[in-house]
Each structure stands twice: as structure tokens, then as C-alpha cells.
Amino acid sequence: MNIAFDALPLISDRITGIGWCEAGQTMAMARLHPENNYTYNFFSRKDDHIKLERIEKFAKDNIKIKLVHGSGFLYRTVSTFLPVPYSRYFGKEAELTHFFNYIVPPKVSGKTVVTIHDMVYKAFPETVRARTKYMLDTGLKSSMKRADIIVTDSEFSKREIVKYFPKHENKIRVVPCGVDLEKFKPFNDKVRIEEVKKSLEIEGEYFLYLGTIEPRKNLERLIEAYYIFSQRTGGECPKLVLAGGKGWLYDSIFAKVTELKLSDKIIFTKYVPSEDMNALMCGALAFVFPSVYEGFGMPPLEAMACGVPVLVSGEASLPEVTGDCAVIVDAYSPENIAEGMNRLYSDSNLREELSKRGLERAQSFSWDNSAEILYNVYRELF
């Protein structure tokens, strides 16, 4: 087959979970099924050399690159209202094109697959950036109609899509995300861990959150929970590290730290480079991720692959991903989140048990498994 992938999520200077999902699935598929021809498609208005440098590390030798000069943003905006053919720019060679970021443009040559990661813009519209919400409000219905198959990351997300778009139920296939088991694994190099901690201005023990700093990650309640936890320990407790790039509507998150006088206890890091993530994870006492809504939730799985004990909320897809390998808390109760943090802090046997079980569970979420499931979805169309 001639298979094309829309590479928009891979050319950003800061790749999000959507981009890592595409990278994991496409690279594994190209390696497992070299009998096919694969291409990364993307628009570039400027700085072509920078984008090519970013994507070449994913393309390697087995995925070709097709760059079209022009504004991808302008094309996506115009094609929402006018049926400007995608094939005008990317040709008709592809027998199947997979779009990993919700939207299928008009008149794509061959079969089309789209990944819809979640329905957060419907379930929690107040937590979604206005531009993103507008794009999905105006384009998702047409996108789902154009797609031959809709892929989503979890059974939870499938139920959510069916709830809002029941007519497309028969098109939906669940393809769980994976974890890079070469990148995220137990790591005991104390010198390297201390180097990364120092670069991020972290001292001593710490609880770690790693993800975007934005409302749906439930960070204000996590901060309140940490305040309760620190009060119970008399202030002698691990710090809370909130690592990751700023999303949007984050001012109230920073304000909460100031309000509770926790500036000396809570550390906001800069964006964490990919090569530092493993050491940062493995240096943590525990990983905390009490999000209110996740289509999959890759960070807790990455922490489990590192052998780090995990705390997650009981919301959305998180229990589906972590199984019985995490402390499950009520996302809407700072008191309950604090209790979970205290359990992890005070019970070394619990930490050891969760570490062991999490490691075992993470092995079943390899990108090879994810890519094989996705490839079988593609084969349904031929």
C-alpha cells in the first residue's frame, strides 16, 4: 500500500501527546511492515529547514517526506468553508491517508482514517482554547463524515464519541496508545538524575506532575491537596514539581500557589526536553496525575514504564490505562487527593508494589502493539 500520514503534529517546536502518538504508531508501523510505501505530508510557509530537521528524526530511512510550500493554517481555515481539494497539494498517489489531529480536509485521494483522541471540547468546553473549540465545532462533523474509519485511543473515548455522534458508531475502532519502552524505563544513574534536577532547580524528594499546565489537568485541586498534605506533615514533605509547557488559562494555577503561600514548596519547571524526561520521572517519589478528562493519558503510563508509583483520578480513561497499578483518587476532592499522596509518601511497601505492577502493565502498551492494531484497521479498507 501507499500510505500517507498528515505530519502536522510532528513539526511543532514542542510536540504534544498527539504528536508522540503519531510518531510512535507510524515509526513502528513502517518498521514492522516495510513492504508498504510511507510518506509524511505537511505544509510549510517558512523555516522549511527547521521543520525538515524536526521530522527527519521520525522519518529515518523508511518514511518519505512531502513538503508543500504554503500556510497549513490558511488551508485548514479556508477548507472548513470551501471544498479546496487536499489532493491538489498532495497528489493522488496515496491509497490511504491518516489524519491524527481530528480533522479530515475535503477531497483526499484514496481512503481516509482520522484519529479523534477525545471529546473534551464537548464534555468540558470551558477548558478548551477558543480557537480549538471553534475549529472542532465547525469542522468535526464534516471530518467524521469524510473519514472511512475513525480511530480513538480508548474504550472510554469511543463511548464519548458515540454519545455525541451516535450515527458514526460503526466506523469507530479503538487503538490504544503506547509507550516508548526504550526511552521510559527504570533508571538508577543518580549522577544523571541530579544533573536534570539541578537544571530544573529541583532539590530533594519530589512528587512529579508532567504535562501541559492547563485547566483540565486539575492542577488547582492538586495544589490544594498538596497544601492539605503539607499541613499534615508539618511542612516536612517532598516538594511538588509541576513540569511541562504552559497551555492556556494557567494564571489561576500560579495564583493558587501564591494564595496558599507554597512558592517555596511547588516548583514550576520550564518545558522539559525529551532527553531529560526519563531521569526526571525516575527521580520522583511518585507521579501524580489527577486530571478530570483524558482520552488516554500517556504520562501515567510513561511513569509506570519507569517503575515510578502513580496516583491518578478515577475519571475518564485513566483507570482503563492504569488498571490496578495506581492509587485512584476522586478528582473533585482535594482532601481525597491529599490522602492518596500521603499513602504514597508514608507507605514504602505500597510504592514498591505499585512500581512492580506498573512495570508489568506498561509492557503490554508497546508502540509495536499499537501499530499492529492500527495496521489491521487499515487492512479493513482493502
Short mmCIF file of C-alpha atoms in Angstrom, two decimals:
data_model
loop_
_atom_site.label_atom_id
_atom_site.label_comp_id
_atom_site.label_asym_id
_atom_site.label_seq_id
_atom_site.Cartn_x
_atom_site.Cartn_y
_atom_site.Cartn_z
CA MET A 1 0.00 0.00 0.00
CA ASN A 2 0.92 3.63 -0.45
CA ILE A 3 0.16 5.13 2.97
CA ALA A 4 0.41 8.85 3.81
CA PHE A 5 0.38 10.44 7.26
CA ASP A 6 -0.56 14.05 7.93
CA ALA A 7 2.56 15.19 9.80
CA LEU A 8 1.29 18.47 11.25
CA PRO A 9 1.57 17.19 14.87
CA LEU A 10 5.23 16.30 14.29
CA ILE A 11 6.64 19.63 13.09
CA SER A 12 5.89 21.76 16.15
CA ASP A 13 8.77 23.01 18.27
CA ARG A 14 7.01 21.47 21.28
CA ILE A 15 5.39 18.16 20.40
CA THR A 16 2.27 17.32 22.42
CA GLY A 17 0.72 13.92 23.21
CA ILE A 18 -0.97 13.85 19.79
CA GLY A 19 2.40 14.19 18.10
CA TRP A 20 4.05 11.49 20.23
CA CYS A 21 1.13 9.18 19.48
CA GLU A 22 1.59 9.69 15.74
CA ALA A 23 5.35 9.27 15.99
CA GLY A 24 5.06 6.05 17.98
CA GLN A 25 2.47 4.44 15.71
CA THR A 26 3.92 5.49 12.35
CA MET A 27 7.55 4.68 13.11
CA ALA A 28 6.65 1.26 14.48
CA MET A 29 4.35 0.50 11.53
CA ALA A 30 6.99 1.44 8.95
CA ARG A 31 9.49 -0.81 10.70
CA LEU A 32 7.09 -3.75 11.15
CA HIS A 33 5.63 -3.56 7.62
CA PRO A 34 8.41 -2.41 5.28
CA GLU A 35 6.53 -3.84 2.29
CA ASN A 36 4.48 -0.61 2.09
CA ASN A 37 5.42 2.90 0.97
CA TYR A 38 5.00 5.57 3.66
CA THR A 39 5.02 9.38 3.39
CA TYR A 40 4.79 12.26 5.87
CA ASN A 41 2.75 15.13 4.36
CA PHE A 42 2.86 18.69 5.66
CA PHE A 43 2.55 22.33 4.67
CA SER A 44 5.33 24.81 5.42
CA ARG A 45 5.06 28.57 4.96
CA LYS A 46 8.57 29.36 6.23
CA ASP A 47 11.57 27.84 8.02
CA ASP A 48 11.42 24.70 5.87
CA HIS A 49 14.87 23.58 7.02
CA ILE A 50 13.83 23.65 10.68
CA LYS A 51 10.70 21.59 10.05
CA LEU A 52 12.60 19.13 7.90
CA GLU A 53 15.18 18.73 10.64
CA ARG A 54 12.41 18.03 13.18
CA ILE A 55 10.63 15.46 11.06
CA GLU A 56 13.68 13.65 9.70
CA LYS A 57 14.32 12.08 13.12
CA PHE A 58 10.93 10.36 12.78
CA ALA A 59 11.12 9.59 9.07
CA LYS A 60 14.56 7.90 9.27
CA ASP A 61 15.10 5.85 6.08
CA ASN A 62 11.70 4.21 5.69
CA ILE A 63 9.23 7.12 5.54
CA LYS A 64 9.44 9.67 2.72
CA ILE A 65 8.73 13.36 3.30
CA LYS A 66 6.44 15.52 1.17
CA LEU A 67 6.60 19.23 1.97
CA VAL A 68 4.18 21.61 0.25
CA HIS A 69 5.00 25.30 0.37
CA GLY A 70 2.11 27.27 1.82
CA SER A 71 0.27 28.02 5.03
CA GLY A 72 -1.29 24.94 6.60
CA PHE A 73 -3.28 27.19 8.94
CA LEU A 74 -4.70 29.12 5.99
CA TYR A 75 -5.56 25.90 4.14
CA ARG A 76 -7.33 24.44 7.20
CA THR A 77 -9.25 27.68 7.74
CA VAL A 78 -10.37 28.08 4.12
CA SER A 79 -11.16 24.39 3.61
CA THR A 80 -13.55 24.49 6.58
CA PHE A 81 -15.89 26.56 4.42
CA LEU A 82 -14.76 25.87 0.85
CA PRO A 83 -14.07 22.37 -0.57
CA VAL A 84 -10.46 23.08 -1.59
CA PRO A 85 -9.11 19.62 -2.56
CA TYR A 86 -6.33 18.25 -0.39
CA SER A 87 -5.25 16.22 -3.43
CA ARG A 88 -4.45 19.46 -5.27
CA TYR A 89 -1.46 19.84 -2.97
CA PHE A 90 -0.52 16.29 -2.02
CA GLY A 91 -1.48 14.43 -5.18
CA LYS A 92 -3.33 11.16 -5.74
CA GLU A 93 -0.60 8.59 -5.11
CA ALA A 94 -1.71 7.67 -1.60
CA GLU A 95 -4.19 4.83 -1.32
CA LEU A 96 -4.80 5.73 2.33
CA THR A 97 -4.15 8.93 4.29
CA HIS A 98 -4.31 9.08 8.09
CA PHE A 99 -5.00 12.38 9.85
CA PHE A 100 -4.00 12.22 13.53
CA ASN A 101 -5.48 15.51 14.73
CA TYR A 102 -9.30 15.31 14.40
CA ILE A 103 -9.80 16.98 11.01
CA VAL A 104 -10.02 15.38 7.55
CA PRO A 105 -9.87 18.04 4.82
CA PRO A 106 -12.06 17.83 1.71
CA LYS A 107 -11.33 15.66 -1.32
CA VAL A 108 -8.47 13.50 -0.11
CA SER A 109 -7.38 10.90 -2.65
CA GLY A 110 -7.96 7.28 -1.59
CA LYS A 111 -9.25 6.04 1.76
CA THR A 112 -9.11 8.21 4.87
CA VAL A 113 -8.61 7.47 8.55
CA VAL A 114 -8.88 10.08 11.29
CA THR A 115 -7.86 9.88 14.94
CA ILE A 116 -10.23 11.60 17.37
CA HIS A 117 -8.48 11.47 20.71
CA ASP A 118 -11.29 12.67 22.96
CA MET A 119 -14.44 14.77 23.25
CA VAL A 120 -13.16 17.26 25.79
CA TYR A 121 -14.44 20.19 23.71
CA LYS A 122 -17.97 18.82 24.25
CA ALA A 123 -17.60 17.49 27.80
CA PHE A 124 -15.58 20.39 29.26
CA PRO A 125 -15.79 23.24 26.72
CA GLU A 126 -14.63 25.77 29.30
CA THR A 127 -11.23 24.06 29.44
CA VAL A 128 -10.58 24.23 25.69
CA ARG A 129 -8.86 27.08 23.89
CA ALA A 130 -11.39 29.16 21.93
CA ARG A 131 -9.61 28.64 18.59
CA THR A 132 -9.52 24.87 19.06
CA LYS A 133 -13.17 24.75 20.08
CA TYR A 134 -14.16 26.81 17.02
CA MET A 135 -12.19 24.51 14.70
CA LEU A 136 -13.90 21.43 16.12
CA ASP A 137 -17.35 22.99 16.25
CA THR A 138 -17.12 23.97 12.58
CA GLY A 139 -15.11 21.07 11.19
CA LEU A 140 -15.50 17.84 13.15
CA LYS A 141 -18.91 16.79 11.86
CA SER A 142 -17.74 17.04 8.23
CA SER A 143 -14.46 15.38 9.12
CA MET A 144 -16.18 12.34 10.61
CA LYS A 145 -18.43 12.08 7.58
CA ARG A 146 -15.43 12.14 5.21
CA ALA A 147 -13.46 9.52 7.15
CA ASP A 148 -13.79 5.88 6.17
CA ILE A 149 -12.72 4.85 9.68
CA ILE A 150 -12.46 6.81 12.94
CA VAL A 151 -9.72 5.75 15.35
CA THR A 152 -9.74 6.63 19.03
CA ASP A 153 -7.40 5.88 21.92
CA SER A 154 -9.61 4.12 24.49
CA GLU A 155 -12.96 2.45 25.08
CA PHE A 156 -13.85 5.50 27.17
CA SER A 157 -13.25 7.83 24.21
CA LYS A 158 -15.27 5.55 21.94
CA ARG A 159 -18.23 5.83 24.33
CA GLU A 160 -17.80 9.60 24.39
CA ILE A 161 -17.78 9.90 20.59
CA VAL A 162 -20.86 7.68 20.33
CA LYS A 163 -22.61 9.82 22.96
CA TYR A 164 -22.19 12.98 20.88
CA PHE A 165 -22.13 11.47 17.37
CA PRO A 166 -24.11 8.19 17.53
CA LYS A 167 -24.52 7.88 13.76
CA HIS A 168 -20.78 7.11 13.38
CA GLU A 169 -20.61 4.26 15.90
CA ASN A 170 -19.93 1.56 13.29
CA LYS A 171 -16.91 3.49 11.96
CA ILE A 172 -15.08 3.71 15.28
CA ARG A 173 -12.09 1.50 16.14
CA VAL A 174 -10.12 1.60 19.40
CA VAL A 175 -6.34 1.69 19.01
CA PRO A 176 -4.65 2.19 22.41
CA CYS A 177 -1.61 4.42 22.52
CA GLY A 178 1.73 3.03 23.53
CA VAL A 179 4.82 3.98 25.47
CA ASP A 180 8.40 4.14 24.24
CA LEU A 181 9.89 1.36 26.35
CA GLU A 182 13.42 2.25 25.23
CA LYS A 183 13.01 5.83 26.39
CA PHE A 184 10.90 5.28 29.51
CA LYS A 185 12.43 2.59 31.69
CA PRO A 186 13.89 2.20 35.19
CA PHE A 187 16.96 4.39 35.51
CA ASN A 188 19.30 4.39 38.51
CA ASP A 189 22.05 6.76 37.41
CA LYS A 190 22.00 9.11 40.41
CA VAL A 191 24.52 11.48 38.85
CA ARG A 192 22.37 11.98 35.74
CA ILE A 193 19.19 12.33 37.81
CA GLU A 194 20.86 15.03 39.94
CA GLU A 195 22.05 16.81 36.77
CA VAL A 196 18.49 17.00 35.45
CA LYS A 197 17.14 18.06 38.85
CA LYS A 198 19.73 20.82 39.07
CA SER A 199 18.93 22.05 35.55
CA LEU A 200 15.27 22.36 36.61
CA GLU A 201 16.11 23.84 40.04
CA ILE A 202 14.75 20.84 41.99
CA GLU A 203 16.24 19.82 45.34
CA GLY A 204 15.43 16.80 47.48
CA GLU A 205 12.46 14.44 47.17
CA TYR A 206 9.50 15.39 44.99
CA PHE A 207 6.12 14.39 43.69
CA LEU A 208 6.01 14.90 39.92
CA TYR A 209 3.29 16.06 37.55
CA LEU A 210 4.36 16.13 33.91
CA GLY A 211 2.00 17.52 31.28
CA THR A 212 0.54 20.74 29.97
CA ILE A 213 -0.20 23.47 32.50
CA GLU A 214 -3.90 23.99 31.77
CA PRO A 215 -7.33 23.74 33.47
CA ARG A 216 -8.45 20.21 32.63
CA LYS A 217 -5.34 18.75 34.24
CA ASN A 218 -6.95 19.68 37.60
CA LEU A 219 -3.83 21.39 38.90
CA GLU A 220 -5.63 23.85 41.19
CA ARG A 221 -7.15 20.97 43.16
CA LEU A 222 -3.79 19.19 43.14
CA ILE A 223 -2.20 22.31 44.65
CA GLU A 224 -4.96 22.47 47.28
CA ALA A 225 -4.41 18.77 48.01
CA TYR A 226 -0.67 19.34 48.36
CA TYR A 227 -1.38 22.17 50.84
CA ILE A 228 -3.52 19.80 52.96
CA PHE A 229 -0.83 17.11 52.73
CA SER A 230 1.97 19.50 53.69
CA GLN A 231 -0.02 20.80 56.67
CA ARG A 232 -0.44 17.25 57.94
CA THR A 233 3.29 16.60 57.75
CA GLY A 234 4.18 19.88 59.41
CA GLY A 235 5.73 21.15 56.22
CA GLU A 236 8.41 18.45 56.22
CA CYS A 237 7.41 16.76 52.97
CA PRO A 238 8.60 16.26 49.39
CA LYS A 239 8.17 19.19 47.04
CA LEU A 240 5.62 19.19 44.24
CA VAL A 241 7.11 19.63 40.78
CA LEU A 242 4.75 20.75 38.02
CA ALA A 243 6.68 20.16 34.82
CA GLY A 244 5.65 20.97 31.28
CA GLY A 245 4.82 23.75 28.88
CA LYS A 246 2.15 26.34 29.54
CA GLY A 247 -1.17 25.64 27.84
CA TRP A 248 -3.78 28.32 28.39
CA LEU A 249 -5.85 29.77 31.25
CA TYR A 250 -2.95 28.99 33.55
CA ASP A 251 -2.88 32.28 35.53
CA SER A 252 -5.24 30.95 38.21
CA ILE A 253 -2.97 27.91 38.67
CA PHE A 254 0.02 30.13 39.51
CA ALA A 255 -2.23 32.37 41.63
CA LYS A 256 -3.32 29.36 43.71
CA VAL A 257 0.30 28.70 44.69
CA THR A 258 0.71 32.32 45.81
CA GLU A 259 -2.63 32.30 47.66
CA LEU A 260 -1.64 29.22 49.69
CA LYS A 261 1.91 30.52 50.27
CA LEU A 262 3.50 27.48 48.65
CA SER A 263 6.02 29.22 46.40
CA ASP A 264 8.91 27.61 48.29
CA LYS A 265 7.35 24.14 48.03
CA ILE A 266 5.93 23.99 44.49
CA ILE A 267 8.27 24.18 41.52
CA PHE A 268 7.11 25.09 38.02
CA THR A 269 9.76 23.95 35.58
CA LYS A 270 10.41 25.11 32.06
CA TYR A 271 9.47 22.82 29.17
CA VAL A 272 11.29 19.53 29.78
CA PRO A 273 13.44 18.33 26.85
CA SER A 274 12.63 14.83 25.68
CA GLU A 275 16.08 13.53 26.65
CA ASP A 276 15.55 14.64 30.28
CA MET A 277 12.13 13.09 30.86
CA ASN A 278 13.29 9.61 31.87
CA ALA A 279 15.68 10.90 34.53
CA LEU A 280 13.08 13.37 35.82
CA MET A 281 10.48 10.58 36.10
CA CYS A 282 12.84 8.14 37.79
CA GLY A 283 13.96 10.71 40.32
CA ALA A 284 10.41 11.22 41.62
CA LEU A 285 8.98 9.69 44.78
CA ALA A 286 5.69 9.27 42.89
CA PHE A 287 3.88 10.56 39.81
CA VAL A 288 0.60 12.46 40.34
CA PHE A 289 -1.95 12.99 37.56
CA PRO A 290 -5.47 13.76 38.88
CA SER A 291 -6.83 15.02 35.53
CA VAL A 292 -10.58 15.40 35.08
CA TYR A 293 -10.58 14.32 31.43
CA GLU A 294 -8.16 12.29 29.29
CA GLY A 295 -8.78 10.40 26.08
CA PHE A 296 -5.92 8.12 27.05
CA GLY A 297 -3.40 9.68 29.44
CA MET A 298 0.12 8.85 28.28
CA PRO A 299 2.13 10.45 31.14
CA PRO A 300 0.94 7.98 33.85
CA LEU A 301 1.79 5.08 31.54
CA GLU A 302 5.25 6.55 30.93
CA ALA A 303 5.75 6.82 34.70
CA MET A 304 4.66 3.18 35.14
CA ALA A 305 7.17 2.13 32.48
CA CYS A 306 9.84 3.86 34.57
CA GLY A 307 8.83 1.88 37.64
CA VAL A 308 7.53 5.00 39.39
CA PRO A 309 4.41 4.62 41.58
CA VAL A 310 1.43 6.52 40.19
CA LEU A 311 -1.60 8.42 41.50
CA VAL A 312 -4.43 9.16 39.07
CA SER A 313 -8.03 10.24 39.26
CA GLY A 314 -10.86 7.79 38.67
CA GLU A 315 -12.09 9.89 35.74
CA ALA A 316 -12.33 9.23 32.02
CA SER A 317 -9.82 6.75 30.56
CA LEU A 318 -7.28 6.85 33.39
CA PRO A 319 -8.46 3.71 35.28
CA GLU A 320 -8.63 1.90 31.91
CA VAL A 321 -4.96 2.68 31.30
CA THR A 322 -3.56 2.15 34.81
CA GLY A 323 -5.74 -0.78 35.90
CA ASP A 324 -4.97 -1.84 39.48
CA CYS A 325 -1.44 -0.42 39.27
CA ALA A 326 -2.13 3.07 40.68
CA VAL A 327 -3.65 4.85 43.65
CA ILE A 328 -7.05 6.02 42.36
CA VAL A 329 -8.47 9.24 43.84
CA ASP A 330 -11.53 11.46 43.47
CA ALA A 331 -10.56 14.21 41.04
CA TYR A 332 -13.01 16.64 42.63
CA SER A 333 -11.86 16.18 46.24
CA PRO A 334 -8.59 17.85 47.30
CA GLU A 335 -8.96 16.03 50.61
CA ASN A 336 -9.04 12.63 48.86
CA ILE A 337 -6.11 13.54 46.59
CA ALA A 338 -4.16 14.56 49.72
CA GLU A 339 -4.95 11.19 51.31
CA GLY A 340 -3.61 9.44 48.22
CA MET A 341 -0.40 11.49 48.31
CA ASN A 342 0.02 10.69 51.99
CA ARG A 343 -0.41 6.96 51.34
CA LEU A 344 2.33 7.05 48.73
CA TYR A 345 4.61 9.13 50.93
CA SER A 346 4.23 7.08 54.10
CA ASP A 347 3.98 3.52 52.71
CA SER A 348 7.18 2.31 51.07
CA ASN A 349 5.69 -1.18 50.60
CA LEU A 350 2.82 0.33 48.59
CA ARG A 351 5.28 2.27 46.44
CA GLU A 352 7.29 -0.88 45.80
CA GLU A 353 4.20 -2.93 44.91
CA LEU A 354 2.81 -0.27 42.55
CA SER A 355 6.22 0.08 40.92
CA LYS A 356 6.38 -3.65 40.21
CA ARG A 357 2.80 -3.94 38.93
CA GLY A 358 3.08 -0.77 36.86
CA LEU A 359 6.22 -2.00 35.13
CA GLU A 360 4.49 -5.24 34.16
CA ARG A 361 1.39 -3.48 32.85
CA ALA A 362 3.35 -0.95 30.82
CA GLN A 363 4.98 -3.75 28.79
CA SER A 364 1.62 -4.54 27.17
CA PHE A 365 1.34 -0.97 25.84
CA SER A 366 4.27 -1.00 23.42
CA TRP A 367 4.15 1.06 20.24
CA ASP A 368 4.64 -2.16 18.28
CA ASN A 369 1.35 -3.49 19.66
CA SER A 370 -0.37 -0.18 18.97
CA ALA A 371 0.94 -0.04 15.39
CA GLU A 372 -0.12 -3.64 14.69
CA ILE A 373 -3.67 -2.91 15.85
CA LEU A 374 -3.74 0.22 13.67
CA TYR A 375 -2.38 -1.66 10.67
CA ASN A 376 -5.18 -4.21 10.96
CA VAL A 377 -7.62 -1.28 10.92
CA TYR A 378 -6.06 -0.10 7.66
CA ARG A 379 -6.42 -3.59 6.18
CA GLU A 380 -10.17 -3.47 6.74
CA LEU A 381 -10.31 -0.87 3.96
CA PHE A 382 -8.67 -3.06 1.29
#
